[in-house]
Tab-separated table of C-alpha atoms in Angstrom:
chain	number	residue	atom	x	y	z
A	69	MET	CA	-143.327	-69.679	42.894
A	70	ASN	CA	-144.989	-66.303	43.241
A	71	GLY	CA	-143.158	-63.017	43.584
A	72	ARG	CA	-143.933	-62.615	47.271
A	73	VAL	CA	-142.232	-65.917	48.101
A	74	VAL	CA	-139.160	-64.989	46.045
A	75	VAL	CA	-138.905	-61.631	47.772
A	76	GLY	CA	-139.229	-63.350	51.143
A	77	ILE	CA	-136.441	-65.822	50.303
A	78	VAL	CA	-134.133	-63.064	49.045
A	79	ALA	CA	-134.866	-60.929	52.093
A	80	GLY	CA	-134.168	-63.876	54.374
A	81	VAL	CA	-130.845	-64.613	52.666
A	82	LEU	CA	-129.804	-60.962	52.861
A	83	ALA	CA	-130.816	-60.766	56.527
A	84	GLY	CA	-128.785	-63.899	57.233
A	85	LEU	CA	-125.730	-62.479	55.491
A	86	VAL	CA	-126.027	-59.194	57.377
A	87	ALA	CA	-126.457	-61.001	60.678
A	88	THR	CA	-123.430	-63.205	59.949
A	89	GLU	CA	-121.352	-60.169	59.033
A	90	LEU	CA	-122.326	-58.394	62.240
A	91	GLY	CA	-121.575	-61.507	64.268
A	92	LEU	CA	-118.120	-61.861	62.717
A	93	ARG	CA	-117.382	-58.202	63.399
A	94	LEU	CA	-118.391	-58.601	67.038
A	95	HIS	CA	-116.323	-61.765	67.490
A	96	PHE	CA	-113.147	-61.021	65.508
A	97	PRO	CA	-110.934	-57.928	65.658
A	98	GLU	CA	-110.239	-56.342	62.301
A	99	HIS	CA	-106.633	-57.531	62.157
A	100	GLU	CA	-107.769	-61.165	62.342
A	101	ALA	CA	-110.366	-60.792	59.600
A	102	ASN	CA	-108.132	-61.900	56.721
A	103	ARG	CA	-105.891	-64.277	58.759
A	104	ASP	CA	-102.765	-62.689	57.291
A	105	TYR	CA	-101.301	-61.039	60.406
A	106	TRP	CA	-102.183	-57.495	59.441
A	107	GLY	CA	-105.138	-55.156	59.576
A	108	ARG	CA	-106.269	-52.470	57.151
A	109	GLY	CA	-103.953	-49.611	56.282
A	110	THR	CA	-100.724	-51.436	57.119
A	111	PHE	CA	-98.953	-51.325	53.753
A	112	VAL	CA	-98.352	-48.930	50.870
A	113	ALA	CA	-97.190	-49.489	47.310
A	114	ALA	CA	-93.489	-48.650	46.981
A	115	PRO	CA	-91.960	-49.714	43.640
A	116	PRO	CA	-89.529	-51.310	43.011
A	117	TYR	CA	-90.300	-53.048	46.310
A	118	PRO	CA	-93.384	-55.284	46.423
A	119	TYR	CA	-94.773	-53.087	49.250
A	120	ARG	CA	-93.597	-51.175	52.321
A	121	HIS	CA	-95.028	-50.557	55.764
A	122	ALA	CA	-97.001	-47.331	55.739
A	123	PRO	CA	-95.173	-44.411	57.414
A	124	ASP	CA	-96.445	-42.663	60.556
A	125	THR	CA	-99.074	-45.333	61.090
A	126	THR	CA	-100.446	-47.385	63.954
A	127	ALA	CA	-101.620	-50.743	62.647
A	128	TRP	CA	-102.730	-53.975	64.262
A	129	VAL	CA	-100.877	-57.248	63.888
A	130	GLY	CA	-102.099	-60.551	65.240
A	131	ARG	CA	-102.486	-64.269	64.900
A	132	GLU	CA	-105.842	-65.713	65.844
A	133	GLY	CA	-105.752	-67.237	69.307
A	134	LEU	CA	-102.056	-66.410	69.804
A	135	PHE	CA	-101.435	-62.685	70.051
A	136	GLY	CA	-102.614	-59.312	68.832
A	137	HIS	CA	-101.111	-55.889	69.406
A	138	PRO	CA	-100.592	-52.501	67.728
A	139	ILE	CA	-97.361	-51.442	66.070
A	140	THR	CA	-96.355	-47.896	65.228
A	141	THR	CA	-94.081	-46.905	62.374
A	142	ASN	CA	-91.934	-43.797	62.077
A	143	ALA	CA	-91.862	-41.272	59.241
A	144	TRP	CA	-89.878	-43.717	57.076
A	145	GLY	CA	-92.133	-46.703	57.670
A	146	TYR	CA	-89.877	-48.520	60.153
A	147	ARG	CA	-90.699	-49.814	63.614
A	148	ASP	CA	-88.331	-47.511	65.428
A	149	ALA	CA	-89.047	-44.364	67.404
A	150	ARG	CA	-85.932	-42.740	65.916
A	151	ILE	CA	-84.875	-41.773	62.412
A	152	ALA	CA	-81.296	-41.304	61.270
A	153	THR	CA	-81.389	-37.503	61.486
A	154	ASP	CA	-82.272	-37.722	65.184
A	155	ALA	CA	-79.087	-39.559	66.115
A	156	ALA	CA	-76.009	-38.203	67.840
A	157	ASP	CA	-72.507	-38.675	66.447
A	158	GLY	CA	-71.891	-42.019	68.141
A	159	PRO	CA	-71.472	-45.387	66.432
A	160	ARG	CA	-74.358	-46.350	64.203
A	161	VAL	CA	-75.579	-49.892	63.663
A	162	MET	CA	-78.211	-50.555	61.015
A	163	LEU	CA	-80.295	-53.669	61.661
A	164	VAL	CA	-81.934	-54.775	58.418
A	165	GLY	CA	-84.276	-57.739	58.249
A	166	ALA	CA	-87.820	-59.057	57.936
A	167	SER	CA	-90.521	-59.952	60.473
A	168	PHE	CA	-88.193	-61.399	63.130
A	169	ALA	CA	-86.303	-58.096	63.291
A	170	PHE	CA	-89.487	-56.045	62.873
A	171	GLY	CA	-90.882	-57.742	65.972
A	172	ILE	CA	-94.133	-59.546	65.205
A	173	GLY	CA	-95.501	-60.849	68.490
A	174	VAL	CA	-93.744	-58.297	70.713
A	175	GLU	CA	-95.903	-55.347	71.695
A	176	ASP	CA	-93.413	-53.405	73.827
A	177	ASP	CA	-91.108	-51.439	71.528
A	178	ASP	CA	-88.543	-51.291	74.319
A	179	ARG	CA	-88.145	-55.091	74.108
A	180	LEU	CA	-87.412	-55.352	70.396
A	181	PHE	CA	-84.197	-56.839	69.028
A	182	HIS	CA	-82.651	-53.532	67.937
A	183	ILE	CA	-83.233	-51.901	71.332
A	184	GLU	CA	-81.894	-54.960	73.160
A	185	LEU	CA	-78.863	-54.960	70.847
A	186	GLU	CA	-78.285	-51.273	71.513
A	187	ARG	CA	-78.577	-51.874	75.248
A	188	ALA	CA	-76.116	-54.786	75.133
A	189	LEU	CA	-73.561	-52.859	73.068
A	190	ARG	CA	-73.685	-49.846	75.396
A	191	ALA	CA	-73.053	-52.193	78.320
A	192	ARG	CA	-69.736	-53.275	76.785
A	193	SER	CA	-66.647	-51.401	77.911
A	194	ASP	CA	-65.236	-51.460	74.358
A	195	TRP	CA	-68.275	-49.803	72.734
A	196	PRO	CA	-69.245	-46.149	73.341
A	197	ASP	CA	-72.290	-45.588	75.516
A	198	ASP	CA	-73.892	-43.413	72.817
A	199	SER	CA	-74.009	-46.279	70.295
A	200	ILE	CA	-77.349	-46.461	68.497
A	201	VAL	CA	-79.056	-49.256	66.584
A	202	PHE	CA	-81.658	-48.408	63.922
A	203	ASN	CA	-84.322	-50.929	62.964
A	204	VAL	CA	-84.563	-50.963	59.160
A	205	SER	CA	-86.827	-53.986	58.631
A	206	GLN	CA	-89.897	-54.842	56.585
A	207	THR	CA	-92.074	-57.867	57.246
A	208	GLY	CA	-92.340	-60.603	54.630
A	209	TYR	CA	-89.139	-59.742	52.765
A	210	ASN	CA	-86.863	-62.520	51.522
A	211	ALA	CA	-83.058	-62.346	51.451
A	212	ALA	CA	-83.020	-60.578	48.076
A	213	TRP	CA	-85.310	-57.745	49.202
A	214	ILE	CA	-83.556	-57.408	52.564
A	215	THR	CA	-80.268	-57.037	50.684
A	216	ARG	CA	-81.707	-54.379	48.393
A	217	LEU	CA	-83.084	-52.542	51.412
A	218	MET	CA	-79.613	-52.569	52.958
A	219	LEU	CA	-78.078	-51.030	49.833
A	220	ASP	CA	-80.783	-48.409	49.395
A	221	GLU	CA	-80.749	-47.238	53.013
A	222	ARG	CA	-77.027	-47.188	53.771
A	223	ALA	CA	-76.660	-43.644	52.413
A	224	ARG	CA	-79.522	-42.357	54.559
A	225	PHE	CA	-78.439	-44.074	57.798
A	226	GLN	CA	-74.647	-43.955	57.218
A	227	PRO	CA	-73.975	-46.967	59.446
A	228	ASP	CA	-70.635	-48.054	60.792
A	229	VAL	CA	-72.003	-51.584	61.114
A	230	VAL	CA	-74.784	-53.501	59.360
A	231	VAL	CA	-76.391	-56.507	61.037
A	232	GLN	CA	-78.413	-58.381	58.431
A	233	LEU	CA	-80.955	-60.731	60.017
A	234	VAL	CA	-82.104	-63.167	57.309
A	235	PRO	CA	-84.989	-65.592	58.043
A	236	HIS	CA	-85.698	-66.694	54.455
A	237	GLY	CA	-83.719	-67.689	51.378
A	238	PHE	CA	-83.708	-66.063	47.944
A	239	GLY	CA	-86.821	-67.835	46.662
A	240	SER	CA	-90.049	-65.955	46.005
A	241	GLN	CA	-92.623	-65.602	48.744
A	242	ARG	CA	-96.372	-65.372	48.408
A	243	SER	CA	-96.464	-61.642	49.168
A	244	GLU	CA	-93.444	-60.751	47.035
A	245	VAL	CA	-95.705	-59.711	44.158
A	246	SER	CA	-98.604	-57.751	45.597
A	247	ASP	CA	-101.185	-55.121	44.866
A	248	VAL	CA	-101.846	-52.871	47.839
A	249	VAL	CA	-105.536	-52.051	48.302
A	250	ASP	CA	-106.789	-50.337	51.469
A	251	GLY	CA	-103.431	-51.176	53.024
A	252	TYR	CA	-103.830	-54.914	52.358
A	253	ARG	CA	-101.557	-56.981	50.115
A	254	LEU	CA	-103.637	-58.669	47.405
A	255	ASP	CA	-102.724	-61.175	44.714
A	256	PRO	CA	-102.330	-59.336	41.367
A	257	ALA	CA	-103.777	-62.408	39.594
A	258	ARG	CA	-107.070	-62.209	41.516
A	259	MET	CA	-110.398	-62.297	39.734
A	260	ALA	CA	-112.066	-58.925	39.018
A	261	ARG	CA	-108.908	-57.036	39.931
A	262	GLY	CA	-109.456	-53.303	40.294
A	263	SER	CA	-113.252	-53.597	40.427
A	264	PHE	CA	-115.743	-53.066	43.265
A	265	VAL	CA	-114.908	-56.630	44.330
A	266	ASP	CA	-111.652	-55.316	45.828
A	267	ALA	CA	-113.685	-53.247	48.285
A	268	VAL	CA	-115.533	-56.424	49.283
A	269	ARG	CA	-112.223	-58.277	49.683
A	270	THR	CA	-110.842	-55.689	52.067
A	271	ARG	CA	-113.949	-54.625	53.993
A	272	VAL	CA	-116.392	-57.529	54.287
A	273	PHE	CA	-115.485	-59.914	57.097
A	274	LEU	CA	-117.694	-62.671	55.639
A	275	TRP	CA	-115.548	-62.751	52.494
A	276	MET	CA	-112.253	-62.362	54.343
A	277	ARG	CA	-112.996	-65.112	56.848
A	278	ALA	CA	-114.226	-67.542	54.200
A	279	ARG	CA	-111.228	-67.318	51.873
A	280	SER	CA	-108.471	-69.001	53.904
A	281	PRO	CA	-110.402	-72.049	55.137
A	282	PHE	CA	-111.356	-72.868	51.531
A	283	ASP	CA	-107.773	-72.618	50.335
A	284	GLY	CA	-106.570	-74.698	53.256
A	285	GLY	CA	-109.261	-77.297	52.655
A	286	VAL	CA	-108.248	-77.700	49.032
A	287	ARG	CA	-104.615	-78.298	50.017
A	288	PHE	CA	-105.694	-80.749	52.749
A	289	HIS	CA	-107.846	-82.885	50.444
A	290	ARG	CA	-105.247	-82.815	47.674
A	291	GLY	CA	-102.753	-84.162	50.178
A	292	ARG	CA	-105.184	-86.878	51.328
A	293	SER	CA	-105.688	-87.966	47.729
A	294	GLY	CA	-101.947	-88.124	47.040
A	295	ALA	CA	-102.046	-85.227	44.589
A	296	PRO	CA	-99.122	-82.776	44.797
A	297	SER	CA	-99.906	-79.703	46.830
A	298	VAL	CA	-97.377	-76.898	46.550
A	299	SER	CA	-97.940	-73.574	48.232
A	300	PRO	CA	-96.706	-70.331	46.598
A	301	ASP	CA	-94.121	-70.012	49.390
A	302	THR	CA	-92.433	-73.304	48.527
A	303	GLU	CA	-92.941	-73.492	44.782
A	304	ALA	CA	-89.839	-74.574	42.881
A	305	GLU	CA	-87.763	-71.643	41.649
A	306	ASP	CA	-85.840	-71.262	38.425
A	307	PRO	CA	-82.224	-72.057	39.457
A	308	ALA	CA	-80.994	-69.264	37.190
A	309	VAL	CA	-83.117	-66.740	39.126
A	310	LEU	CA	-81.786	-67.985	42.448
A	311	ARG	CA	-78.195	-67.755	41.166
A	312	GLU	CA	-78.838	-64.215	39.945
A	313	ARG	CA	-80.260	-63.166	43.300
A	314	PHE	CA	-77.353	-64.709	45.160
A	315	ALA	CA	-74.895	-62.946	42.838
A	316	GLU	CA	-76.627	-59.662	43.678
A	317	PHE	CA	-76.125	-60.441	47.371
A	318	VAL	CA	-72.402	-61.068	46.796
A	319	ASP	CA	-72.121	-57.778	44.893
A	320	ALA	CA	-73.989	-55.926	47.640
A	321	LEU	CA	-71.616	-57.339	50.231
A	322	ALA	CA	-68.680	-56.017	48.212
A	323	GLN	CA	-70.283	-52.568	47.879
A	324	VAL	CA	-70.883	-52.306	51.624
A	325	ARG	CA	-67.289	-53.299	52.347
A	326	ARG	CA	-65.936	-50.743	49.874
A	327	ASP	CA	-67.854	-48.137	51.870
A	328	GLY	CA	-65.933	-49.229	54.957
A	329	ILE	CA	-69.065	-50.618	56.620
A	330	ALA	CA	-68.623	-53.716	58.758
A	331	HIS	CA	-71.227	-56.315	57.794
A	332	TYR	CA	-72.458	-59.259	59.882
A	333	LEU	CA	-75.054	-61.771	58.758
A	334	VAL	CA	-77.347	-63.681	61.122
A	335	PRO	CA	-79.156	-66.567	59.354
A	336	ILE	CA	-82.244	-67.942	61.100
A	337	GLY	CA	-85.117	-70.164	60.029
A	338	GLY	CA	-84.860	-71.378	56.434
A	339	ALA	CA	-81.788	-69.243	55.787
A	340	ARG	CA	-79.699	-71.567	57.979
A	341	ALA	CA	-79.548	-73.989	55.034
A	342	LEU	CA	-77.762	-71.300	52.995
A	343	ARG	CA	-74.966	-70.860	55.515
A	344	PRO	CA	-72.292	-72.552	53.297
A	345	GLY	CA	-73.165	-70.207	50.438
A	346	PHE	CA	-73.048	-67.155	52.683
A	347	ALA	CA	-69.673	-68.291	54.030
A	348	SER	CA	-68.293	-68.831	50.526
A	349	ALA	CA	-69.253	-65.239	49.703
A	350	GLY	CA	-67.074	-64.087	52.596
A	351	ALA	CA	-69.932	-63.057	54.883
A	352	ARG	CA	-69.092	-62.732	58.556
A	353	ILE	CA	-71.711	-65.003	60.076
A	354	ILE	CA	-73.108	-64.929	63.601
A	355	ASP	CA	-74.906	-68.176	64.398
A	356	LEU	CA	-77.762	-68.397	66.859
A	357	PRO	CA	-78.646	-71.645	68.657
A	358	SER	CA	-81.569	-73.590	67.261
A	359	PRO	CA	-84.929	-73.145	69.003
A	360	PRO	CA	-86.515	-74.143	71.256
A	361	ALA	CA	-83.454	-75.248	73.250
A	362	TRP	CA	-82.118	-71.761	73.816
A	363	THR	CA	-85.212	-69.573	74.036
A	364	PRO	CA	-89.001	-69.881	74.033
A	365	TYR	CA	-90.718	-69.159	70.742
A	366	LEU	CA	-94.210	-67.978	70.154
A	367	PRO	CA	-96.272	-70.732	68.547
A	368	ASP	CA	-96.314	-68.573	65.435
A	369	PRO	CA	-93.143	-69.079	65.583
A	370	HIS	CA	-91.642	-65.572	65.866
A	371	TRP	CA	-89.496	-64.687	68.864
A	372	ASN	CA	-91.124	-63.502	72.033
A	373	GLU	CA	-89.519	-60.841	74.255
A	374	GLN	CA	-87.061	-63.306	75.755
A	375	GLY	CA	-86.060	-64.467	72.287
A	376	HIS	CA	-85.366	-60.895	71.177
A	377	ARG	CA	-83.281	-60.217	74.266
A	378	GLU	CA	-81.228	-63.406	74.169
A	379	ALA	CA	-80.615	-63.231	70.426
A	380	ALA	CA	-79.512	-59.598	70.718
A	381	GLU	CA	-77.157	-60.418	73.579
A	382	ILE	CA	-75.521	-63.182	71.522
A	383	VAL	CA	-75.065	-60.896	68.517
A	384	ALA	CA	-73.731	-58.057	70.666
A	385	GLY	CA	-71.251	-60.388	72.329
A	386	ARG	CA	-69.846	-61.555	69.007
A	387	LEU	CA	-69.287	-58.159	67.436
A	388	PRO	CA	-65.663	-56.986	67.706
A	389	PRO	CA	-64.592	-53.980	69.794
A	390	PHE	CA	-65.659	-50.770	68.108
A	391	ASP	CA	-62.123	-49.403	67.799
A	392	ARG	CA	-61.236	-52.443	65.677
A	393	ILE	CA	-64.210	-51.705	63.388
A	394	GLU	CA	-63.154	-48.066	63.196
A	395	THR	CA	-59.540	-48.957	62.379
A	396	ARG	CA	-60.616	-51.313	59.593
A	397	ARG	CA	-62.990	-48.718	58.147
A	398	THR	CA	-60.275	-46.038	58.125
A	399	ARG	CA	-57.849	-48.387	56.390
A	400	ILE	CA	-60.388	-49.304	53.691
A	401	ARG	CA	-61.301	-45.690	53.018
A	402	GLU	CA	-57.652	-44.704	52.744
A	403	GLN	CA	-57.093	-47.485	50.236
A	404	THR	CA	-60.074	-46.548	48.112
A	405	SER	CA	-59.152	-42.845	48.112
A	406	ARG	CA	-55.620	-43.384	46.817
A	407	PRO	CA	-55.048	-42.276	43.214
A	408	GLU	CA	-54.473	-45.011	40.649
């Protein structure tokens, strides 16, 4: 084969790759390129957490063929137009959770769970009409990271009440250990980590679109052949690690109570199976009905606007009158301030 033929073949391959890349870019929005909900620039590294949402950022979130919309974070990286220093002196509720509380699938910030909860509490005659609910949530966090977030942020937000919305258990999730490159979460065990290949991973649609179908195909054919196929999200955990994480949750619950903060836990999704353990730890639990009987879900299956509203109304209706919360808090603080 002469050199001219080789050059022609190489040029044809390169032209095909460029044409494919341009076609993918015309057909798919950037936030669908890697099939992982989020577009470029969404996350930042934030040790000891695996990652955090970037502050003061507008990013795109979407699921191919289902929904796609922008989200905007505040100066602290939360999906809330307010920060704690903006609030008046009324009752403060801190909502802490993962993607259900963050609001994947709901574009209108005024229809998110924390705003609907605030609206429902202000409508009650036994809660002040200047009550405020802050959304302190990060997508993809499991129960252990949500609990740590609650502890770390209680000093900044100084809540009277914490509502902890837990959609996962204490087991590891795929994104729990991540490198953040160009705002994407990448597997630290990836090949050629830290090299120019990372730029290809986060910028070339051809690479990003090809990755997930291959992984899914491997799992599909392993299942067809009878071979075990375990995803990182469901991989068996060391029982000792799970016990340690649950013990940290129990200790966090005690710390919050010593601060005089009323704590309420709302288990949804996989966390429903942990309800007996949460109850044994003394958590005040607010149960939501199982979907889809009580509210439509997105196919994803995060709540849509109606789900956020109805869930918030249930939670608001099951919180006690605020004066009872205030009386309990005063009593606890008096007890803890007494000399030995």
